mmCIF file of C-alpha atoms in Angstrom:
data_model
loop_
_atom_site.group_PDB
_atom_site.id
_atom_site.type_symbol
_atom_site.label_atom_id
_atom_site.label_comp_id
_atom_site.label_asym_id
_atom_site.label_seq_id
_atom_site.Cartn_x
_atom_site.Cartn_y
_atom_site.Cartn_z
ATOM 1 C CA MET A 1 128.644 70.463 158.532
ATOM 2 C CA GLY A 2 125.344 68.596 157.935
ATOM 3 C CA LYS A 3 125.056 64.850 158.302
ATOM 4 C CA THR A 4 125.759 62.686 155.275
ATOM 5 C CA ALA A 5 124.434 59.359 154.052
ATOM 6 C CA THR A 6 126.920 56.801 152.712
ATOM 7 C CA VAL A 7 126.057 55.268 149.329
ATOM 8 C CA GLN A 8 128.100 52.506 147.692
ATOM 9 C CA ALA A 9 128.824 53.287 144.046
ATOM 10 C CA PRO A 10 130.420 50.418 142.066
ATOM 11 C CA LEU A 11 132.852 51.218 139.277
ATOM 12 C CA ASP A 12 133.769 48.942 136.356
ATOM 13 C CA GLY A 13 134.315 45.235 136.798
ATOM 14 C CA ASN A 14 138.080 45.592 137.357
ATOM 15 C CA SER A 15 137.858 48.279 140.003
ATOM 16 C CA ALA A 16 137.094 48.150 143.685
ATOM 17 C CA SER A 17 133.910 49.683 145.018
ATOM 18 C CA THR A 18 134.032 53.194 146.374
ATOM 19 C CA MET A 19 131.878 54.906 148.965
ATOM 20 C CA THR A 20 130.161 58.172 148.041
ATOM 21 C CA LYS A 21 128.867 60.526 150.692
ATOM 22 C CA VAL A 22 125.498 62.118 149.888
ATOM 23 C CA PRO A 23 124.202 64.878 152.178
ATOM 24 C CA ARG A 24 121.333 63.535 154.272
ATOM 25 C CA LYS A 25 119.466 66.772 153.669
ATOM 26 C CA THR A 26 119.451 66.017 149.911
ATOM 27 C CA VAL A 27 118.094 62.524 150.523
ATOM 28 C CA ASN A 28 115.338 63.907 152.758
ATOM 29 C CA LEU A 29 114.371 66.543 150.183
ATOM 30 C CA GLN A 30 114.049 63.903 147.473
ATOM 31 C CA SER A 31 111.895 61.750 149.751
ATOM 32 C CA ASN A 32 109.686 64.717 150.632
ATOM 33 C CA LYS A 33 109.213 65.586 146.957
ATOM 34 C CA THR A 34 108.270 62.003 146.146
ATOM 35 C CA LEU A 35 105.792 61.908 149.031
ATOM 36 C CA SER A 36 104.304 65.281 148.064
ATOM 37 C CA SER A 37 103.917 64.164 144.438
ATOM 38 C CA SER A 38 102.209 60.945 145.536
ATOM 39 C CA ILE A 39 99.788 62.827 147.786
ATOM 40 C CA LYS A 40 98.892 65.291 145.014
ATOM 41 C CA LEU A 41 98.333 62.424 142.586
ATOM 42 C CA CYS A 42 96.126 60.630 145.105
ATOM 43 C CA ILE A 43 94.032 63.757 145.791
ATOM 44 C CA SER A 44 93.672 64.464 142.061
ATOM 45 C CA GLY A 45 92.532 60.906 141.414
ATOM 46 C CA LEU A 46 90.030 61.049 144.273
ATOM 47 C CA MET A 47 88.585 64.350 143.025
ATOM 48 C CA SER A 48 88.200 62.949 139.504
ATOM 49 C CA TYR A 49 86.490 59.854 140.892
ATOM 50 C CA ILE A 50 84.013 61.913 142.937
ATOM 51 C CA PHE A 51 83.357 64.228 139.996
ATOM 52 C CA ASN A 52 82.781 61.496 137.390
ATOM 53 C CA ARG A 53 81.047 58.889 139.548
ATOM 54 C CA PHE A 54 78.878 61.091 141.765
ATOM 55 C CA LEU A 55 78.614 64.745 140.716
ATOM 56 C CA MET A 56 77.951 63.955 137.047
ATOM 57 C CA HIS A 57 75.104 61.650 138.101
ATOM 58 C CA ILE A 58 73.188 64.255 140.085
ATOM 59 C CA PRO A 59 69.655 64.369 138.555
ATOM 60 C CA SER A 60 69.795 68.111 137.865
ATOM 61 C CA CYS A 61 71.295 69.589 134.706
ATOM 62 C CA TYR A 62 71.951 72.972 136.311
ATOM 63 C CA THR A 63 73.716 71.468 139.324
ATOM 64 C CA ARG A 64 75.936 69.353 137.071
ATOM 65 C CA LEU A 65 76.793 72.412 134.977
ATOM 66 C CA LEU A 66 77.838 74.266 138.112
ATOM 67 C CA PHE A 67 80.453 71.641 138.943
ATOM 68 C CA PHE A 68 81.379 71.035 135.290
ATOM 69 C CA ARG A 69 82.235 74.702 134.787
ATOM 70 C CA LEU A 70 84.827 74.446 137.557
ATOM 71 C CA ARG A 71 86.645 71.585 135.819
ATOM 72 C CA VAL A 72 86.905 72.720 132.182
ATOM 73 C CA ALA A 73 88.950 75.457 130.525
ATOM 74 C CA LYS A 74 85.902 76.989 128.843
ATOM 75 C CA LEU A 75 82.160 76.367 128.971
ATOM 76 C CA GLY A 76 79.909 78.368 126.663
ATOM 77 C CA ARG A 77 76.342 79.546 127.162
ATOM 78 C CA GLY A 78 73.303 77.312 126.950
ATOM 79 C CA VAL A 79 75.166 73.988 127.120
ATOM 80 C CA GLY A 80 73.042 70.885 127.688
ATOM 81 C CA LEU A 81 74.889 68.420 129.938
ATOM 82 C CA LEU A 82 73.159 65.102 130.491
ATOM 83 C CA MET A 83 73.897 62.516 133.163
ATOM 84 C CA GLY A 84 76.964 60.296 133.251
ATOM 85 C CA VAL A 85 79.404 62.460 131.271
ATOM 86 C CA GLU A 86 83.031 61.537 132.036
ATOM 87 C CA LEU A 87 85.757 64.174 131.955
ATOM 88 C CA ARG A 88 89.505 63.551 131.900
ATOM 89 C CA ASN A 89 91.821 66.521 132.454
ATOM 90 C CA GLY A 90 89.192 69.168 131.832
ATOM 91 C CA ARG A 91 91.825 71.924 131.862
ATOM 92 C CA ASN A 92 92.356 71.123 128.148
ATOM 93 C CA VAL A 93 88.658 70.974 127.245
ATOM 94 C CA PHE A 94 87.047 74.010 125.545
ATOM 95 C CA ILE A 95 83.286 73.921 124.846
ATOM 96 C CA GLY A 96 81.349 76.474 122.798
ATOM 97 C CA ASP A 97 77.792 77.780 123.057
ATOM 98 C CA ARG A 98 74.645 75.607 123.012
ATOM 99 C CA VAL A 99 76.551 72.327 122.775
ATOM 100 C CA VAL A 100 74.555 69.200 123.669
ATOM 101 C CA ILE A 101 76.609 66.576 125.520
ATOM 102 C CA ASN A 102 74.450 63.512 125.894
ATOM 103 C CA LYS A 103 74.469 60.645 128.380
ATOM 104 C CA ARG A 104 77.712 58.792 129.104
ATOM 105 C CA VAL A 105 79.872 60.843 126.736
ATOM 106 C CA LEU A 106 83.616 60.763 127.457
ATOM 107 C CA LEU A 107 85.670 63.926 126.920
ATOM 108 C CA ASP A 108 89.435 63.403 127.154
ATOM 109 C CA GLY A 109 91.901 66.271 127.507
ATOM 110 C CA ARG A 110 94.957 64.343 128.688
ATOM 111 C CA GLY A 111 96.884 64.220 125.407
ATOM 112 C CA GLY A 112 96.099 67.663 124.013
ATOM 113 C CA ARG A 113 93.364 70.229 123.603
ATOM 114 C CA LEU A 114 89.792 69.204 122.906
ATOM 115 C CA VAL A 115 88.018 72.156 121.294
ATOM 116 C CA ILE A 116 84.292 71.913 120.531
ATOM 117 C CA GLY A 117 82.560 74.677 118.559
ATOM 118 C CA ASP A 118 79.025 76.091 118.828
ATOM 119 C CA ASP A 119 75.768 74.129 118.377
ATOM 120 C CA VAL A 120 77.499 70.746 118.319
ATOM 121 C CA ASP A 121 75.236 67.757 118.996
ATOM 122 C CA ILE A 122 77.094 64.871 120.670
ATOM 123 C CA ALA A 123 74.895 61.801 121.082
ATOM 124 C CA GLN A 124 75.131 59.320 123.934
ATOM 125 C CA GLU A 125 78.077 57.018 124.625
ATOM 126 C CA THR A 126 80.436 58.885 122.299
ATOM 127 C CA ASN A 127 84.143 58.760 123.211
ATOM 128 C CA ILE A 128 86.411 61.625 122.169
ATOM 129 C CA TRP A 129 90.086 60.867 122.840
ATOM 130 C CA THR A 130 93.199 63.051 122.753
ATOM 131 C CA LEU A 131 95.426 60.279 124.148
ATOM 132 C CA GLU A 132 96.020 56.728 122.986
ATOM 133 C CA HIS A 133 98.730 54.060 122.941
ATOM 134 C CA ASP A 134 101.157 53.837 120.023
ATOM 135 C CA VAL A 135 100.565 50.417 118.449
ATOM 136 C CA HIS A 136 104.112 50.425 117.021
ATOM 137 C CA SER A 137 105.823 51.244 120.319
ATOM 138 C CA ASP A 138 108.033 48.576 121.876
ATOM 139 C CA THR A 139 107.073 49.900 125.309
ATOM 140 C CA HIS A 140 103.328 50.504 124.721
ATOM 141 C CA ALA A 141 104.025 54.246 124.968
ATOM 142 C CA ASP A 142 101.363 56.943 124.877
ATOM 143 C CA LYS A 143 100.866 59.442 122.077
ATOM 144 C CA GLY A 144 98.449 62.337 121.972
ATOM 145 C CA GLY A 145 97.100 65.087 119.762
ATOM 146 C CA ASP A 146 94.568 67.911 119.689
ATOM 147 C CA VAL A 147 90.996 67.341 118.537
ATOM 148 C CA PHE A 148 89.013 70.193 116.958
ATOM 149 C CA ILE A 149 85.278 69.911 116.283
ATOM 150 C CA GLY A 150 83.694 72.708 114.249
ATOM 151 C CA ASP A 151 80.310 74.423 114.584
ATOM 152 C CA HIS A 152 77.054 72.535 113.886
ATOM 153 C CA VAL A 153 78.742 69.141 113.826
ATOM 154 C CA TRP A 154 76.364 66.240 114.518
ATOM 155 C CA ILE A 155 78.005 63.250 116.185
ATOM 156 C CA ALA A 156 75.630 60.287 116.419
ATOM 157 C CA SER A 157 75.602 57.681 119.194
ATOM 158 C CA ARG A 158 78.574 55.485 120.133
ATOM 159 C CA VAL A 159 81.072 57.267 117.888
ATOM 160 C CA THR A 160 84.781 57.078 118.713
ATOM 161 C CA ILE A 161 87.002 60.011 117.750
ATOM 162 C CA LEU A 162 90.765 59.415 118.001
ATOM 163 C CA PRO A 163 93.566 61.955 118.654
ATOM 164 C CA SER A 164 94.850 64.484 116.104
ATOM 165 C CA VAL A 165 91.538 64.788 114.259
ATOM 166 C CA ARG A 166 89.857 67.929 112.931
ATOM 167 C CA ILE A 167 86.146 67.791 112.049
ATOM 168 C CA GLY A 168 84.908 70.594 109.816
ATOM 169 C CA ASN A 169 81.807 72.734 110.302
ATOM 170 C CA GLY A 170 78.505 70.999 109.662
ATOM 171 C CA ALA A 171 79.925 67.491 109.317
ATOM 172 C CA VAL A 172 77.868 64.441 110.338
ATOM 173 C CA ILE A 173 79.397 61.334 111.940
ATOM 174 C CA ALA A 174 77.178 58.250 111.689
ATOM 175 C CA SER A 175 76.532 55.924 114.644
ATOM 176 C CA ASN A 176 79.303 53.554 115.734
ATOM 177 C CA SER A 177 81.879 55.155 113.442
ATOM 178 C CA VAL A 178 85.558 55.397 114.365
ATOM 179 C CA VAL A 179 87.089 58.679 113.206
ATOM 180 C CA THR A 180 90.825 58.316 112.594
ATOM 181 C CA LYS A 181 91.514 61.261 110.273
ATOM 182 C CA ASP A 182 90.212 64.728 109.413
ATOM 183 C CA VAL A 183 86.617 65.122 108.235
ATOM 184 C CA PRO A 184 85.861 67.855 105.651
ATOM 185 C CA PRO A 185 83.154 70.458 106.346
ATOM 186 C CA MET A 186 79.588 69.285 105.548
ATOM 187 C CA ALA A 187 80.746 65.712 104.898
ATOM 188 C CA ILE A 188 78.727 62.712 106.092
ATOM 189 C CA VAL A 189 81.043 59.942 107.222
ATOM 190 C CA ALA A 190 80.428 56.397 108.455
ATOM 191 C CA GLY A 191 82.248 53.158 109.144
ATOM 192 C CA VAL A 192 85.375 51.779 110.773
ATOM 193 C CA PRO A 193 87.458 53.683 109.919
ATOM 194 C CA ALA A 194 85.038 56.473 109.020
ATOM 195 C CA LYS A 195 84.878 57.383 105.317
ATOM 196 C CA VAL A 196 82.889 59.980 103.383
ATOM 197 C CA ILE A 197 79.565 58.571 102.182
ATOM 198 C CA GLY A 198 77.760 61.785 101.297
ATOM 199 C CA GLN A 199 77.382 65.541 101.665
ATOM 200 C CA ARG A 200 75.069 67.388 104.018
ATOM 201 C CA ARG A 201 72.646 69.758 102.308
ATOM 202 C CA SER A 202 71.721 72.290 104.954
ATOM 203 C CA GLN A 203 72.086 76.008 105.528
ATOM 204 C CA LEU A 204 72.762 75.258 109.224
ATOM 205 C CA ASN A 205 70.326 77.964 110.278
ATOM 206 C CA TYR A 206 69.647 76.544 113.710
ATOM 207 C CA GLN A 207 70.685 76.804 117.314
ATOM 208 C CA LEU A 208 70.457 73.964 119.793
ATOM 209 C CA HIS A 209 68.374 74.369 122.949
ATOM 210 C CA PHE A 210 68.307 71.023 124.709
ATOM 211 C CA ARG A 211 68.700 71.236 128.479
ATOM 212 C CA PRO A 212 66.418 68.687 130.163
ATOM 213 C CA TRP A 213 66.159 69.326 133.881
ATOM 214 C CA PHE A 214 66.531 65.805 135.241
ATOM 215 C CA GLU A 215 68.215 63.702 132.528
#
């Protein structure tokens, strides 16, 4: 017989307390699992910190791409990755060919998949979220959703894209806009929240080739 730990388990208010014997081995296993989970969480957080604060600030596009490829689910050909990009849970981030990801862009894969098509131009300081807090939650709970960005989308500087949004091929998002709902293909949207203000007139016969060596 293995050793047991004694745990006091109270019953209802009219009953006397009873003593429950829990195998010490079970208690130790639970403690070990908690410790192991804490260590894994700590290591994961440290790796993310090193990646975002140091590796993504190396003044070499090709070196950054080398490390970036190891952290995302998919990285296409000819991607331009500028300095200061922040990645959260890259295992849910899928990036197509010839995408330009400018300085200090945040890509979030914690709440769902973030899928970016080909020849997408993402200007600096854009935040793309798949996770947010529910404003109606009594407990400030999280809620998430996938974000899909089609081919040849142009996202101007300081745009915020919220979870559960789909942006159609060729759409343009004006600077400082907040995208809260789907954007039709070839639409030009602007504002907070972003609304359609025009249509893009382009055959989209271009490919992006922007990979500065040291930016």
